[in-house]
CSV table of C-alpha atoms and ligand atoms in Angstrom, one decimal:
chain,number,residue,atom,x,y,z
A,27,MET,CA,0.0,0.0,0.0
A,28,HIS,CA,1.4,3.4,-0.9
A,29,THR,CA,2.4,5.7,1.9
A,30,LEU,CA,2.4,9.5,1.8
A,31,ASN,CA,5.5,11.2,0.5
A,32,GLU,CA,6.6,14.6,-0.8
A,33,THR,CA,4.5,14.2,-4.0
A,34,HIS,CA,1.3,14.4,-1.9
A,35,ASP,CA,2.3,17.6,0.0
A,36,LEU,CA,-0.7,20.0,-0.1
A,37,ALA,CA,1.7,23.0,-0.2
A,38,LEU,CA,3.2,22.0,-3.6
A,39,THR,CA,2.6,24.4,-6.5
A,40,SER,CA,3.4,24.2,-10.1
A,41,TRP,CA,4.9,26.6,-12.6
A,42,VAL,CA,1.8,25.6,-14.7
A,43,ASP,CA,-0.5,28.3,-13.2
A,44,SER,CA,-3.8,26.5,-14.1
A,45,ALA,CA,-2.7,23.5,-11.9
A,46,ASN,CA,-2.8,25.8,-8.8
A,47,ARG,CA,-6.4,26.9,-9.2
A,48,PRO,CA,-8.9,25.7,-6.7
A,49,GLY,CA,-11.2,23.0,-8.2
A,50,CYS,CA,-8.6,21.9,-10.7
A,51,ASP,CA,-8.9,18.1,-11.5
A,52,PHE,CA,-5.2,17.8,-12.2
A,53,PRO,CA,-3.0,19.6,-9.6
A,54,ILE,CA,0.6,18.7,-9.2
A,55,GLN,CA,-0.3,16.1,-6.6
A,56,ASN,CA,-2.3,14.1,-9.2
A,57,LEU,CA,-0.2,13.5,-12.4
A,58,PRO,CA,-2.5,11.0,-14.2
A,59,PHE,CA,-1.5,9.2,-17.5
A,60,ALA,CA,-3.2,9.0,-20.8
A,61,SER,CA,-2.5,8.3,-24.5
A,62,VAL,CA,-3.0,11.5,-26.5
A,63,ARG,CA,-2.5,13.4,-29.8
A,64,ARG,CA,-3.6,16.7,-31.2
A,65,ARG,CA,-7.3,16.4,-32.2
A,66,GLY,CA,-7.9,15.9,-35.9
A,67,SER,CA,-4.2,15.3,-36.6
A,68,ASP,CA,-2.6,12.1,-38.0
A,69,GLU,CA,0.2,12.3,-35.3
A,70,SER,CA,1.0,9.1,-33.4
A,71,PHE,CA,-0.6,8.7,-30.1
A,72,ARG,CA,1.8,8.9,-27.2
A,73,GLY,CA,1.8,8.9,-23.4
A,74,ALA,CA,1.1,12.1,-21.5
A,75,VAL,CA,0.6,13.4,-18.0
A,76,ALA,CA,-2.0,15.9,-17.1
A,77,ILE,CA,-1.1,19.1,-15.2
A,78,GLY,CA,-3.7,21.8,-14.8
A,79,ASP,CA,-5.3,22.5,-18.2
A,80,VAL,CA,-2.5,21.1,-20.3
A,81,ALA,CA,-0.8,17.7,-20.9
A,82,LEU,CA,2.9,17.1,-20.7
A,83,ASP,CA,3.7,15.3,-23.9
A,84,LEU,CA,6.1,12.5,-22.8
A,85,ALA,CA,7.3,11.9,-26.4
A,86,ALA,CA,8.4,15.5,-26.6
A,87,VAL,CA,10.0,15.2,-23.1
A,88,ARG,CA,11.9,12.1,-24.4
A,89,ASP,CA,13.0,13.9,-27.6
A,90,ALA,CA,14.2,17.0,-25.7
A,91,GLN,CA,16.3,14.8,-23.4
A,92,VAL,CA,15.1,16.6,-20.3
A,93,PHE,CA,16.0,13.7,-18.0
A,94,GLY,CA,18.9,11.2,-17.9
A,95,GLY,CA,19.5,7.8,-16.5
A,96,GLU,CA,16.6,5.6,-15.2
A,97,ILE,CA,14.1,8.5,-15.5
A,98,ALA,CA,14.9,8.9,-19.2
A,99,GLU,CA,14.2,5.2,-19.7
A,100,LEU,CA,10.9,5.4,-17.9
A,101,VAL,CA,9.9,8.5,-19.9
A,102,ALA,CA,10.6,6.6,-23.1
A,103,LEU,CA,8.5,3.7,-21.9
A,104,ALA,CA,5.6,5.9,-20.8
A,105,ALA,CA,5.8,7.9,-24.1
A,106,GLN,CA,4.8,4.9,-26.2
A,107,PRO,CA,1.4,4.9,-27.8
A,108,LYS,CA,0.3,2.3,-25.2
A,109,LEU,CA,1.5,2.3,-21.7
A,110,ASN,CA,1.6,-1.5,-21.1
A,111,GLY,CA,5.4,-1.6,-21.1
A,112,PHE,CA,5.6,1.2,-18.4
A,113,MET,CA,2.8,-0.5,-16.5
A,114,ALA,CA,4.7,-3.8,-16.5
A,115,LYS,CA,7.8,-2.1,-14.8
A,116,GLY,CA,6.1,-2.2,-11.4
A,117,ALA,CA,5.3,0.1,-8.5
A,118,ALA,CA,8.8,1.3,-7.7
A,119,ALA,CA,9.3,2.5,-11.3
A,120,TRP,CA,5.9,4.3,-11.4
A,121,SER,CA,6.8,5.9,-8.2
A,122,SER,CA,10.3,7.0,-9.5
A,123,LEU,CA,8.8,8.7,-12.5
A,124,ARG,CA,6.1,10.3,-10.5
A,125,LEU,CA,8.6,11.8,-8.1
A,126,ALA,CA,10.8,13.1,-11.0
A,127,LEU,CA,7.8,14.7,-12.8
A,128,SER,CA,6.6,16.2,-9.5
A,129,ARG,CA,9.9,17.9,-8.9
A,130,ALA,CA,10.3,19.0,-12.5
A,131,LEU,CA,6.8,20.5,-12.6
A,132,ARG,CA,7.1,22.4,-9.3
A,133,SER,CA,7.4,26.1,-9.1
A,134,ASN,CA,10.9,27.3,-9.9
A,135,SER,CA,12.2,24.0,-11.1
A,136,VAL,CA,15.3,23.9,-13.3
A,137,GLU,CA,13.4,21.9,-15.9
A,138,GLN,CA,10.7,24.5,-16.5
A,139,GLY,CA,12.2,26.0,-19.6
A,140,ALA,CA,12.7,22.7,-21.3
A,141,LEU,CA,9.3,21.3,-20.3
A,142,GLU,CA,7.3,24.4,-21.3
A,143,ALA,CA,7.9,23.4,-25.0
A,144,CYS,CA,6.3,20.0,-24.3
A,145,LEU,CA,2.9,21.1,-23.2
A,146,ILE,CA,-0.4,20.8,-25.2
A,147,PRO,CA,-3.7,22.3,-24.0
A,148,LEU,CA,-6.2,19.6,-23.0
A,149,ALA,CA,-8.8,21.4,-25.1
A,150,GLU,CA,-6.7,20.5,-28.2
A,151,LEU,CA,-6.3,16.7,-27.4
A,152,GLU,CA,-8.0,13.5,-28.5
A,153,TYR,CA,-7.4,10.3,-26.7
A,154,ASP,CA,-6.8,6.6,-27.3
A,155,LEU,CA,-7.1,3.9,-24.6
A,156,ALA,CA,-3.9,4.2,-22.6
A,157,MET,CA,-3.3,0.4,-22.7
A,158,ASN,CA,-4.0,-2.6,-24.8
A,159,ILE,CA,-6.5,-4.5,-22.6
A,160,GLY,CA,-5.8,-8.2,-22.9
A,161,ASP,CA,-8.5,-9.2,-20.5
A,162,TYR,CA,-11.4,-7.5,-18.8
A,163,THR,CA,-13.1,-8.8,-15.7
A,164,ASP,CA,-16.2,-7.2,-14.3
A,165,PHE,CA,-16.8,-7.5,-10.6
A,166,TYR,CA,-20.0,-6.9,-8.6
A,167,THR,CA,-18.7,-5.2,-5.4
A,168,SER,CA,-21.6,-3.0,-4.4
A,169,ILE,CA,-23.8,-4.9,-2.1
A,170,HIS,CA,-26.4,-2.1,-2.5
A,171,HIS,CA,-26.5,-2.7,-6.3
A,172,ALA,CA,-26.5,-6.5,-5.9
A,173,THR,CA,-29.4,-6.4,-3.5
A,174,ALA,CA,-31.4,-3.9,-5.5
A,175,VAL,CA,-30.9,-5.7,-8.9
A,176,GLY,CA,-31.3,-9.1,-7.3
A,177,SER,CA,-34.7,-8.0,-5.9
A,178,LEU,CA,-35.8,-7.0,-9.4
A,179,PHE,CA,-34.6,-10.2,-11.1
A,180,ARG,CA,-35.4,-12.6,-8.2
A,181,PRO,CA,-37.8,-10.9,-5.7
A,182,ASP,CA,-37.8,-13.9,-3.4
A,183,ASN,CA,-34.0,-14.4,-3.3
A,184,PRO,CA,-32.3,-11.0,-3.9
A,185,LEU,CA,-28.8,-11.6,-2.5
A,186,LEU,CA,-27.4,-15.1,-3.4
A,187,PRO,CA,-25.7,-16.9,-0.5
A,188,ASN,CA,-22.2,-16.7,-2.0
A,189,TYR,CA,-22.2,-12.9,-2.2
A,190,LYS,CA,-20.8,-12.2,1.2
A,191,TRP,CA,-18.0,-14.7,0.8
A,192,VAL,CA,-16.9,-14.4,-2.8
A,193,PRO,CA,-15.9,-11.2,-4.7
A,194,ILE,CA,-18.3,-12.1,-7.6
A,195,GLY,CA,-17.2,-11.4,-11.1
A,196,TYR,CA,-17.4,-12.6,-14.7
A,197,HIS,CA,-15.0,-12.5,-17.6
A,198,GLY,CA,-16.0,-9.7,-20.0
A,199,ARG,CA,-15.2,-8.7,-23.5
A,200,ALA,CA,-12.1,-6.4,-24.0
A,201,SER,CA,-12.4,-5.8,-27.8
A,202,SER,CA,-15.5,-3.5,-27.5
A,203,ILE,CA,-14.0,-1.2,-24.8
A,204,GLY,CA,-13.5,2.3,-26.1
A,205,VAL,CA,-12.3,5.6,-24.7
A,206,SER,CA,-14.4,8.6,-23.7
A,207,GLY,CA,-16.2,10.1,-26.8
A,208,GLN,CA,-17.3,6.6,-27.9
A,209,ALA,CA,-20.6,6.5,-29.7
A,210,PHE,CA,-22.3,3.2,-30.4
A,211,HIS,CA,-25.4,1.8,-32.0
A,212,ARG,CA,-28.2,0.5,-29.8
A,213,PRO,CA,-27.7,-3.3,-29.7
A,214,LYS,CA,-30.1,-5.8,-31.1
A,215,GLY,CA,-30.7,-9.2,-29.6
A,216,GLN,CA,-33.2,-11.7,-28.2
A,217,LEU,CA,-35.6,-10.0,-25.8
A,218,LYS,CA,-38.3,-11.6,-23.8
A,219,ALA,CA,-40.8,-9.8,-21.6
A,220,PRO,CA,-41.5,-11.7,-18.3
A,221,ASP,CA,-45.1,-12.4,-19.4
A,222,ALA,CA,-44.2,-13.4,-23.0
A,223,THR,CA,-44.1,-17.1,-23.9
A,224,GLU,CA,-41.3,-16.8,-26.5
A,225,PRO,CA,-38.5,-14.3,-27.1
A,226,SER,CA,-38.5,-11.8,-30.0
A,227,PHE,CA,-35.6,-10.3,-31.9
A,228,GLY,CA,-35.0,-6.6,-32.2
A,229,PRO,CA,-33.4,-3.4,-30.8
A,230,CYS,CA,-32.8,-3.3,-27.1
A,231,LYS,CA,-35.7,-1.5,-25.3
A,232,ARG,CA,-34.1,-1.3,-21.9
A,233,LEU,CA,-30.6,0.2,-22.5
A,234,ASP,CA,-28.8,1.3,-19.4
A,235,TYR,CA,-25.5,2.5,-18.1
A,236,GLU,CA,-23.5,1.3,-15.1
A,237,LEU,CA,-21.4,3.7,-13.0
A,238,GLU,CA,-18.2,1.8,-12.3
A,239,VAL,CA,-14.6,2.3,-11.2
A,240,GLY,CA,-12.0,0.9,-13.7
A,241,ILE,CA,-9.0,-0.8,-12.1
A,242,VAL,CA,-5.9,-1.0,-14.3
A,243,ILE,CA,-3.5,-3.8,-13.6
A,244,GLY,CA,0.2,-2.9,-13.8
A,245,GLN,CA,2.7,-5.6,-13.2
A,246,GLY,CA,1.1,-9.1,-13.7
A,247,ASN,CA,1.9,-12.5,-12.2
A,248,ALA,CA,3.1,-15.8,-13.6
A,249,LEU,CA,0.5,-18.4,-14.3
A,250,GLY,CA,0.2,-20.6,-11.3
A,251,GLU,CA,1.5,-18.0,-8.8
A,252,PRO,CA,-1.3,-16.3,-6.9
A,253,ILE,CA,-0.8,-12.7,-5.6
A,254,SER,CA,-1.2,-12.5,-1.8
A,255,ILE,CA,-3.4,-9.8,-0.4
A,256,GLU,CA,-0.3,-8.2,1.2
A,257,GLN,CA,1.2,-7.8,-2.3
A,258,ALA,CA,-2.0,-7.1,-4.3
A,259,GLU,CA,-1.8,-3.3,-4.5
A,260,GLN,CA,1.7,-3.5,-5.9
A,261,HIS,CA,0.1,-4.9,-9.0
A,262,VAL,CA,-2.4,-2.1,-9.5
A,263,PHE,CA,-1.3,0.8,-11.7
A,264,GLY,CA,-4.3,3.1,-11.2
A,265,LEU,CA,-8.0,3.9,-11.4
A,266,CYS,CA,-10.3,5.5,-13.9
A,267,LEU,CA,-14.0,5.7,-14.7
A,268,LEU,CA,-15.9,2.9,-16.5
A,269,ASN,CA,-19.3,3.0,-18.1
A,270,ASP,CA,-20.4,-0.6,-18.4
A,271,TRP,CA,-23.3,-0.2,-20.9
A,272,SER,CA,-26.0,-2.9,-20.3
A,273,ALA,CA,-28.9,-4.1,-22.3
A,274,ARG,CA,-31.3,-5.1,-19.5
A,275,ASP,CA,-33.9,-7.0,-21.6
A,276,ILE,CA,-31.2,-9.0,-23.3
A,277,GLN,CA,-29.5,-9.6,-20.0
A,278,ALA,CA,-32.7,-10.8,-18.2
A,279,TRP,CA,-33.3,-13.5,-20.9
A,280,GLU,CA,-29.7,-14.7,-21.3
A,281,TYR,CA,-28.0,-14.4,-17.9
A,282,GLN,CA,-28.8,-17.8,-16.4
A,283,PRO,CA,-27.0,-20.0,-15.9
A,284,LEU,CA,-23.6,-18.6,-17.0
A,285,GLY,CA,-24.0,-14.9,-16.5
A,286,PRO,CA,-24.0,-11.8,-18.8
A,287,PHE,CA,-23.0,-12.3,-22.5
A,288,LEU,CA,-24.3,-10.2,-25.3
A,289,SER,CA,-26.1,-7.8,-22.9
A,290,LYS,CA,-22.7,-6.4,-22.0
A,291,SER,CA,-20.2,-7.0,-24.9
A,292,PHE,CA,-21.4,-4.4,-27.4
A,293,ALA,CA,-19.7,-1.4,-25.7
A,294,SER,CA,-17.9,-0.2,-22.5
A,295,THR,CA,-16.4,3.2,-22.2
A,296,LEU,CA,-13.3,4.3,-20.1
A,297,SER,CA,-12.2,7.8,-19.0
A,298,PRO,CA,-8.9,8.6,-20.7
A,299,TRP,CA,-6.8,9.7,-17.6
A,300,ILE,CA,-5.6,6.9,-15.3
A,301,VAL,CA,-5.0,8.2,-11.8
A,302,THR,CA,-2.2,6.2,-10.2
A,303,LEU,CA,-2.9,4.4,-6.9
A,304,GLU,CA,0.0,6.4,-5.4
A,305,ALA,CA,-1.8,9.7,-6.1
A,306,LEU,CA,-4.8,8.3,-4.2
A,307,ALA,CA,-2.8,7.6,-1.0
A,308,PRO,CA,-4.4,10.6,0.9
A,309,TYR,CA,-7.9,9.1,0.2
A,310,ARG,CA,-7.5,5.6,1.5
A,311,ALA,CA,-10.2,4.6,4.0
A,312,ALA,CA,-10.7,1.7,6.4
A,313,PHE,CA,-12.4,-1.4,5.1
A,314,THR,CA,-14.9,-2.7,7.6
A,315,ARG,CA,-17.7,-5.3,7.6
A,316,PRO,CA,-20.8,-5.2,9.8
A,317,GLU,CA,-20.3,-7.5,12.7
A,318,SER,CA,-23.4,-9.5,11.7
A,319,ASP,CA,-21.8,-10.3,8.3
A,320,PRO,CA,-19.3,-13.1,7.7
A,321,GLN,CA,-15.7,-11.7,7.8
A,322,PRO,CA,-13.6,-12.4,4.7
A,323,LEU,CA,-11.7,-15.7,4.6
A,324,PRO,CA,-8.0,-15.4,5.7
A,325,TYR,CA,-6.7,-15.2,2.2
A,326,LEU,CA,-8.8,-12.0,1.7
A,327,THR,CA,-7.7,-10.5,5.0
A,328,ALA,CA,-4.7,-8.3,5.8
A,329,GLU,CA,-4.0,-5.6,8.3
A,330,ALA,CA,-3.2,-3.0,5.7
A,331,ASN,CA,-6.4,-3.9,3.8
A,332,SER,CA,-8.5,-3.4,6.9
A,333,ALA,CA,-6.7,-0.2,7.8
A,334,GLY,CA,-6.9,1.5,4.4
A,335,GLY,CA,-8.1,-0.9,1.7
A,336,ALA,CA,-11.1,1.3,0.6
A,337,VAL,CA,-10.9,4.5,-1.5
A,338,ASP,CA,-12.9,7.6,-0.6
A,339,MET,CA,-13.7,8.5,-4.2
A,340,GLN,CA,-16.9,10.5,-5.0
A,341,LEU,CA,-18.7,9.3,-8.1
A,342,GLU,CA,-21.2,11.2,-10.2
A,343,CYS,CA,-23.4,10.3,-13.2
A,344,LEU,CA,-25.1,12.9,-15.5
A,345,ILE,CA,-27.3,12.7,-18.5
A,346,GLN,CA,-27.6,15.1,-21.5
A,347,THR,CA,-30.5,14.4,-23.7
A,348,PRO,CA,-30.7,16.0,-27.2
A,349,ALA,CA,-33.2,18.5,-25.7
A,350,MET,CA,-30.9,19.7,-23.0
A,351,ALA,CA,-28.3,22.5,-23.3
A,352,GLU,CA,-26.5,21.3,-20.2
A,353,PRO,CA,-26.2,17.8,-18.5
A,354,VAL,CA,-28.2,17.1,-15.4
A,355,ARG,CA,-27.2,14.9,-12.5
A,356,LEU,CA,-28.7,11.4,-12.2
A,357,SER,CA,-26.9,10.2,-9.1
A,358,ARG,CA,-23.9,10.4,-6.8
A,359,SER,CA,-22.2,7.6,-4.8
A,360,ASN,CA,-18.9,6.8,-3.2
A,361,PHE,CA,-16.5,3.9,-4.0
A,362,ARG,CA,-15.8,3.8,-0.2
A,363,ASP,CA,-19.1,1.9,0.1
A,364,SER,CA,-17.9,-1.1,-2.0
A,365,TYR,CA,-18.3,-4.5,-0.2
A,366,TRP,CA,-14.9,-5.7,-1.5
A,367,THR,CA,-11.6,-3.8,-1.9
A,368,ILE,CA,-9.3,-3.5,-4.8
A,369,ALA,CA,-6.7,-5.8,-3.1
A,370,GLN,CA,-9.4,-8.4,-2.4
A,371,MET,CA,-10.4,-8.4,-6.1
A,372,VAL,CA,-6.8,-8.9,-7.2
A,373,THR,CA,-6.1,-11.6,-4.7
A,374,HIS,CA,-9.3,-13.5,-5.4
A,375,HIS,CA,-8.8,-13.3,-9.1
A,376,THR,CA,-5.4,-15.0,-8.9
A,377,VAL,CA,-6.0,-17.4,-6.0
A,378,ASN,CA,-6.5,-20.3,-8.4
A,379,GLY,CA,-3.3,-19.4,-10.2
A,380,CYS,CA,-4.9,-17.2,-13.0
A,381,ASN,CA,-2.3,-14.9,-14.4
A,382,LEU,CA,-3.0,-11.1,-14.7
A,383,GLN,CA,-1.1,-9.1,-17.3
A,384,ALA,CA,-0.1,-5.5,-17.6
A,385,GLY,CA,-3.0,-3.5,-19.0
A,386,ASP,CA,-5.7,-5.9,-17.8
A,387,LEU,CA,-8.9,-4.1,-16.7
A,388,PHE,CA,-11.2,-4.8,-13.8
A,389,GLY,CA,-14.6,-3.2,-13.5
A,390,SER,CA,-15.6,-2.6,-9.9
A,391,GLY,CA,-19.3,-3.4,-10.7
A,392,THR,CA,-21.9,-0.7,-10.5
A,393,GLN,CA,-21.3,1.5,-7.5
A,394,SER,CA,-24.6,2.2,-5.9
A,395,GLY,CA,-24.7,3.7,-2.4
A,396,PRO,CA,-27.0,2.7,0.5
A,397,ASN,CA,-29.8,5.1,-0.5
A,398,HIS,CA,-32.0,4.7,-3.5
A,399,GLU,CA,-31.0,8.0,-5.0
A,400,GLU,CA,-27.4,6.8,-5.0
A,401,ALA,CA,-28.1,4.1,-7.5
A,402,GLY,CA,-25.5,3.8,-10.3
A,403,SER,CA,-27.9,2.6,-13.0
A,404,LEU,CA,-31.3,3.5,-14.5
A,405,LEU,CA,-32.5,-0.1,-13.7
A,406,GLU,CA,-32.3,0.8,-10.0
A,407,LEU,CA,-33.4,4.5,-10.3
A,408,SER,CA,-36.5,3.5,-12.3
A,409,ARG,CA,-37.2,0.5,-10.1
A,410,GLY,CA,-36.9,-1.9,-12.9
A,411,GLY,CA,-38.5,0.4,-15.4
A,412,LYS,CA,-41.7,0.7,-13.4
A,413,THR,CA,-41.2,4.3,-12.1
A,414,PRO,CA,-40.0,6.8,-14.7
A,415,ILE,CA,-37.6,9.4,-13.3
A,416,THR,CA,-38.2,13.0,-14.1
A,417,LEU,CA,-35.2,15.0,-15.3
A,418,ALA,CA,-34.7,18.8,-14.9
A,419,GLY,CA,-36.6,20.3,-17.7
A,420,GLY,CA,-39.5,17.8,-17.4
A,421,GLU,CA,-38.3,15.0,-19.6
A,422,THR,CA,-38.7,11.5,-18.2
A,423,ARG,CA,-36.7,8.3,-18.5
A,424,THR,CA,-37.0,4.7,-17.5
A,425,PHE,CA,-34.1,3.6,-19.8
A,426,LEU,CA,-32.0,5.4,-22.3
A,427,GLU,CA,-33.2,6.9,-25.6
A,428,ASP,CA,-31.3,7.4,-28.8
A,429,GLY,CA,-29.2,10.5,-28.7
A,430,ASP,CA,-28.7,10.4,-24.9
A,431,THR,CA,-25.2,11.1,-23.6
A,432,ILE,CA,-24.1,9.8,-20.3
A,433,ILE,CA,-21.3,11.5,-18.5
A,434,MET,CA,-19.5,10.2,-15.4
A,435,LYS,CA,-17.1,12.1,-13.2
A,436,ALA,CA,-15.1,11.4,-10.0
A,437,VAL,CA,-13.2,13.3,-7.5
A,438,CYS,CA,-11.3,12.8,-4.3
A,439,GLU,CA,-11.7,15.8,-2.1
A,440,LYS,CA,-11.4,16.6,1.6
A,441,PRO,CA,-10.0,19.3,3.9
A,442,GLY,CA,-6.2,19.1,4.3
A,443,ALA,CA,-5.6,17.0,1.2
A,444,PRO,CA,-5.0,17.9,-2.5
A,445,ARG,CA,-8.1,17.6,-4.8
A,446,ILE,CA,-7.6,14.6,-7.1
A,447,GLY,CA,-9.9,14.6,-10.1
A,448,PHE,CA,-10.5,11.9,-12.7
A,449,GLY,CA,-11.9,14.1,-15.5
A,450,GLU,CA,-14.8,12.4,-17.2
A,451,VAL,CA,-16.1,9.7,-19.4
A,452,ARG,CA,-18.7,10.7,-21.9
A,453,SER,CA,-20.5,8.6,-24.5
A,454,THR,CA,-23.6,8.7,-26.7
A,455,VAL,CA,-26.2,6.2,-27.7
A,456,LEU,CA,-26.9,6.1,-31.5
A,457,PRO,CA,-30.0,4.5,-33.1
A,458,ALA,CA,-30.0,0.8,-33.8
A,459,ARG,CA,-28.7,-0.2,-37.2
B,247,LIG,CA1,-21.1,-4.2,-14.7
């Protein structure tokens, strides 16, 4: 688990003025990574680090030979179009580059002159996924979501007996994961209303989003060698936002007995900036279980995980319909309310010997809070489509309509600590083809 160091110091300021403004997502204590190029250009994508309202183009930093030695090698790795090579280097390497960039971006640094030529305004950028995602696993860590959805799908048996023992997940589809800005056509498939005798085929009528945290694996493990819970966080590069689009009518008909299939594999969208786990050190929170619940088995238990395994990360979901000039909020929740921690997900995933690889993605599962208005999906907010929600301006929704844009944001914020923002993930539903 990362400890606080000089890179987290609230008093640090940057020679990039916009990074010092209150409310900035990307102050000098954040330093998230993405793959970028100038919008509309045919330049190669390359790694970059956000600072204020600009990105530090790591390919330009490499070419300008701003750093020497180990840091120059790490800059060159992180400047690649995909960051898998940098992610595979491990936590000590990520931390070394973070420290070097933190020092070089601080007010009055000797590198200021050289680095000023390596900045690109965020407003001029377009993004690619920061890593090749070999495998994608979606967990189900919000007990509030699992209970609410379970009560809709199985009113007599909402929370299955394994839930409080096993960090439930399924293997998802990596090929259809896109970066913020993704637009996709409403999927078609087999649909069956509960009262119909046979399924029909056609466009999904119950299209939904899921507000999730994306967990990006850095250094992997060899096949057959589980990752202990004490070591688990050393294998996690960072966090981002994930919209796990879901076709509820397809899902309801197909999900038993093997879980989601075509209801989830048509699109998933990630926010471009990956916030390192190290940047989130000030926002770690205790992981606790109600005394009436079973405590995790020993392989999912560690002192550090109990003391600070959770992340105090505020999540927000907004919608912008074609009729709206500005998006309006659908819900807010907090990743701190997750029933399982990141370390428990990593350890459970590998306990059978399964190998993780650099760039693998975990979804946290829909992050719904304990209260109904904190639900991270329309399925929950509209109580299974039975109760339309009214949006500001008077429009109503049970599920998504063509042209709707969903925007997700996240921030870590509290007195005495730097504000760590995640930017946003935004994507739009197009009509069925
Ligand atoms: Ca999901």
